[in-house]
Amino acid sequence: MAKVDTSLPAELSGAAAQLGAKHANEHPLKLYGGWFCPFVQRTWITLVEKRIPHQYIEINPYRKDPEFLAMNPRGLVPTLAVPVGADGKDQRPLYESSIVCEYLDEAYADGDKYGPRLLPGGPYERARARLWMDHISSKIIPGFYKLIQHTPEKPYTLEQAREDLHKNIRALVKEMDPSGPWFLGERFSLVDIQLAPWAKRLWLIDHYKNGGTGIPKEGGDEVWARWRKWFDAIVERPSVKETWSDDERYVLAYKRYADDTTNSLVGQATRQGEKLP
Ligand SMILES: N[C@@H](CCC(=O)N[C@@H](CS)C(=O)NCC(=O)O)C(=O)O
């Protein structure tokens, strides 16, 4: 069996530790997560934005404990335990971050009790939001890993990986409401949440790779200016900051990606040029 990444710090830190402490009590809606995981952060941001009562449980998904695999045979976090039945005492599992986020938005739709809906109401606008959520997951995120996992032995250059990431980010930005700050303008949505965790991790590419992301920090054309408006807003969004552990923990966690020695399923898929799990 491939050597697994089980040596990471086992607990939340920083702002995320404070949030986790507020959600440590037993609750029928449970999020099983890992502090380092951007897919988990998507789900946690959604819970915070919607003000949904829940319990956060930190686990290490690389261990593949039998109880965890019984809930999620894919062995990935986030995994959600969802209360079912009248008394909510029984639970059923749900997984895949995009699906979990949409579920939470629908299941906790009452605007008097929970935060606002995170997808537009009209069928066309909702489908268009999903189209760009898919673009983020199928194009931008694989590009993030391709760049951070670049090593001199790769069949592509660092510059090619950077250009690929730029092209796919720019395609998204051109679809953003021009006034902003969010993808849909004034309205924060699942499209913003879909990319937020990787936007928050872009500095790790600057930290580890020669020339960094290459995204202009100032100047450039109007597309990059619109990107910065979104980026500056997303990294300051309270739900994004509250679900973030200490910076140095991520430096530690992403070293295995930067050296391309990680055995995470995401890392392996990137190495083999396959679709992400
Ligand atoms: N497609 C999944 C991906 C989740 C994922 O890859 N999670 C990682 C942690 S960031 C994981 O659990 N990895 C366990 C492993 O690679 O064995 C989702 O969107 O939820």
Coordinates of C-alpha atoms in Angstrom, one line a residue, residues 110-264:
D110 CA -35.8 28.8 5.5
G111 CA -34.5 32.4 5.3
D112 CA -36.0 33.3 8.7
K113 CA -33.9 30.7 10.4
Y114 CA -30.8 30.3 8.3
G115 CA -28.5 32.4 6.1
P116 CA -29.6 33.4 2.5
R117 CA -29.9 31.0 -0.4
L118 CA -26.5 30.4 -2.1
L119 CA -27.8 29.7 -5.6
P120 CA -30.0 31.9 -7.7
G121 CA -33.8 31.1 -8.0
G122 CA -34.2 31.2 -11.7
P123 CA -33.4 28.0 -13.7
Y124 CA -31.2 29.7 -16.2
E125 CA -29.1 31.6 -13.7
R126 CA -28.9 28.6 -11.4
A127 CA -27.7 26.4 -14.3
R128 CA -25.2 29.1 -15.3
A129 CA -23.9 29.2 -11.7
R130 CA -23.5 25.4 -11.8
L131 CA -21.7 25.6 -15.2
W132 CA -19.0 27.9 -13.6
M133 CA -18.8 25.8 -10.5
D134 CA -18.0 22.9 -12.8
H135 CA -15.4 25.0 -14.6
I136 CA -13.8 25.7 -11.2
S137 CA -13.7 22.0 -10.3
S138 CA -12.7 20.5 -13.6
K139 CA -10.3 23.2 -14.9
I140 CA -9.0 25.7 -12.3
I141 CA -8.5 23.3 -9.4
P142 CA -6.6 20.6 -11.4
G143 CA -4.5 23.5 -12.7
F144 CA -3.7 24.6 -9.1
Y145 CA -2.3 21.1 -8.3
K146 CA -0.5 20.8 -11.7
L147 CA 1.4 24.0 -10.8
I148 CA 2.1 23.3 -7.2
Q149 CA 3.2 19.7 -8.0
H150 CA 5.5 20.8 -10.8
T151 CA 9.0 19.4 -10.6
P152 CA 11.8 19.6 -13.3
E153 CA 11.1 16.0 -14.3
K154 CA 7.5 16.8 -15.5
P155 CA 6.7 16.6 -19.2
Y156 CA 5.3 20.2 -18.9
T157 CA 7.2 23.4 -17.9
L158 CA 6.4 25.6 -14.9
E159 CA 5.5 28.3 -17.4
Q160 CA 3.0 26.0 -19.2
A161 CA 1.3 25.1 -15.8
R162 CA 1.1 28.8 -15.0
E163 CA -0.4 29.7 -18.4
D164 CA -2.9 26.9 -18.1
L165 CA -4.0 28.2 -14.6
H166 CA -4.2 31.8 -15.9
K167 CA -6.3 30.8 -18.9
N168 CA -8.9 29.0 -16.8
I169 CA -9.0 31.7 -14.1
R170 CA -9.5 34.4 -16.8
A171 CA -12.3 32.5 -18.4
L172 CA -14.1 32.5 -15.1
V173 CA -13.4 36.2 -14.4
K174 CA -14.9 37.2 -17.7
E175 CA -18.2 35.6 -16.6
M176 CA -18.2 37.6 -13.3
D177 CA -20.6 40.4 -12.8
P178 CA -18.5 43.5 -13.8
S179 CA -19.4 45.5 -10.7
G180 CA -18.7 42.7 -8.2
P181 CA -17.3 42.0 -5.8
W182 CA -18.8 38.4 -6.1
F183 CA -19.3 36.3 -9.2
L184 CA -23.0 37.3 -9.1
G185 CA -22.3 40.9 -8.1
E186 CA -23.7 41.9 -4.8
R187 CA -24.9 38.4 -4.0
F188 CA -22.5 35.9 -2.5
S189 CA -23.0 32.4 -3.9
L190 CA -21.8 28.8 -4.1
V191 CA -19.7 29.8 -7.1
D192 CA -17.6 32.0 -4.8
I193 CA -17.4 29.2 -2.2
Q194 CA -16.4 26.7 -4.8
L195 CA -13.1 28.5 -5.4
A196 CA -12.5 30.2 -2.1
P197 CA -10.3 27.5 -0.4
W198 CA -7.9 27.4 -3.4
A199 CA -7.9 31.2 -3.7
K200 CA -6.9 31.2 0.0
R201 CA -4.1 28.8 -0.8
L202 CA -2.6 30.5 -3.8
W203 CA 0.2 32.1 -1.7
L204 CA 1.5 28.6 -1.2
I205 CA 2.4 28.5 -4.9
D206 CA 4.3 31.8 -4.4
H207 CA 6.0 30.2 -1.4
Y208 CA 7.1 27.0 -3.1
K209 CA 7.4 27.7 -6.8
N210 CA 9.9 29.8 -8.7
G211 CA 8.0 32.8 -10.0
G212 CA 4.9 31.9 -8.0
T213 CA 1.4 32.0 -9.6
G214 CA 2.5 34.9 -11.9
I215 CA -0.8 36.6 -11.4
P216 CA -0.1 40.3 -11.4
K217 CA -0.5 41.8 -7.9
E218 CA -1.2 45.2 -9.5
G219 CA -1.6 46.5 -13.1
G220 CA -2.3 44.1 -15.9
D221 CA -5.6 44.3 -17.8
E222 CA -9.2 44.7 -16.7
V223 CA -9.6 41.0 -16.3
W224 CA -6.8 40.8 -13.7
A225 CA -8.3 43.9 -12.0
R226 CA -11.6 42.2 -11.7
W227 CA -9.9 39.1 -10.4
R228 CA -8.2 41.1 -7.7
K229 CA -11.5 42.7 -6.6
W230 CA -13.0 39.2 -6.2
F231 CA -9.8 37.8 -4.6
D232 CA -9.4 40.7 -2.1
A233 CA -13.0 40.2 -1.0
I234 CA -12.9 36.4 -0.7
V235 CA -9.8 36.2 1.4
E236 CA -11.3 38.7 3.8
R237 CA -14.7 37.1 3.9
P238 CA -15.4 36.2 7.6
S239 CA -16.5 32.6 6.8
V240 CA -13.3 32.0 4.9
K241 CA -11.1 33.4 7.7
E242 CA -12.9 31.6 10.4
T243 CA -12.4 28.2 8.8
W244 CA -8.6 28.8 8.3
S245 CA -5.9 27.3 10.6
D246 CA -2.5 28.9 11.1
D247 CA -0.6 29.8 8.0
E248 CA 2.5 27.8 8.9
R249 CA 0.4 24.6 9.2
Y250 CA -0.4 24.9 5.5
V251 CA 3.2 25.4 4.6
L252 CA 3.9 22.1 6.3
A253 CA 0.9 20.3 4.7
Y254 CA 1.7 21.5 1.2
K255 CA 5.4 20.7 1.2
R256 CA 4.5 17.2 0.1
Y257 CA 2.6 18.6 -2.9
A258 CA 5.4 21.0 -3.7
D259 CA 7.9 18.2 -3.7
D260 CA 5.4 16.0 -5.5
T261 CA 5.8 13.2 -2.9
T262 CA 2.2 13.3 -1.5
N263 CA 0.3 10.1 -1.7
S264 CA -3.1 11.8 -1.3

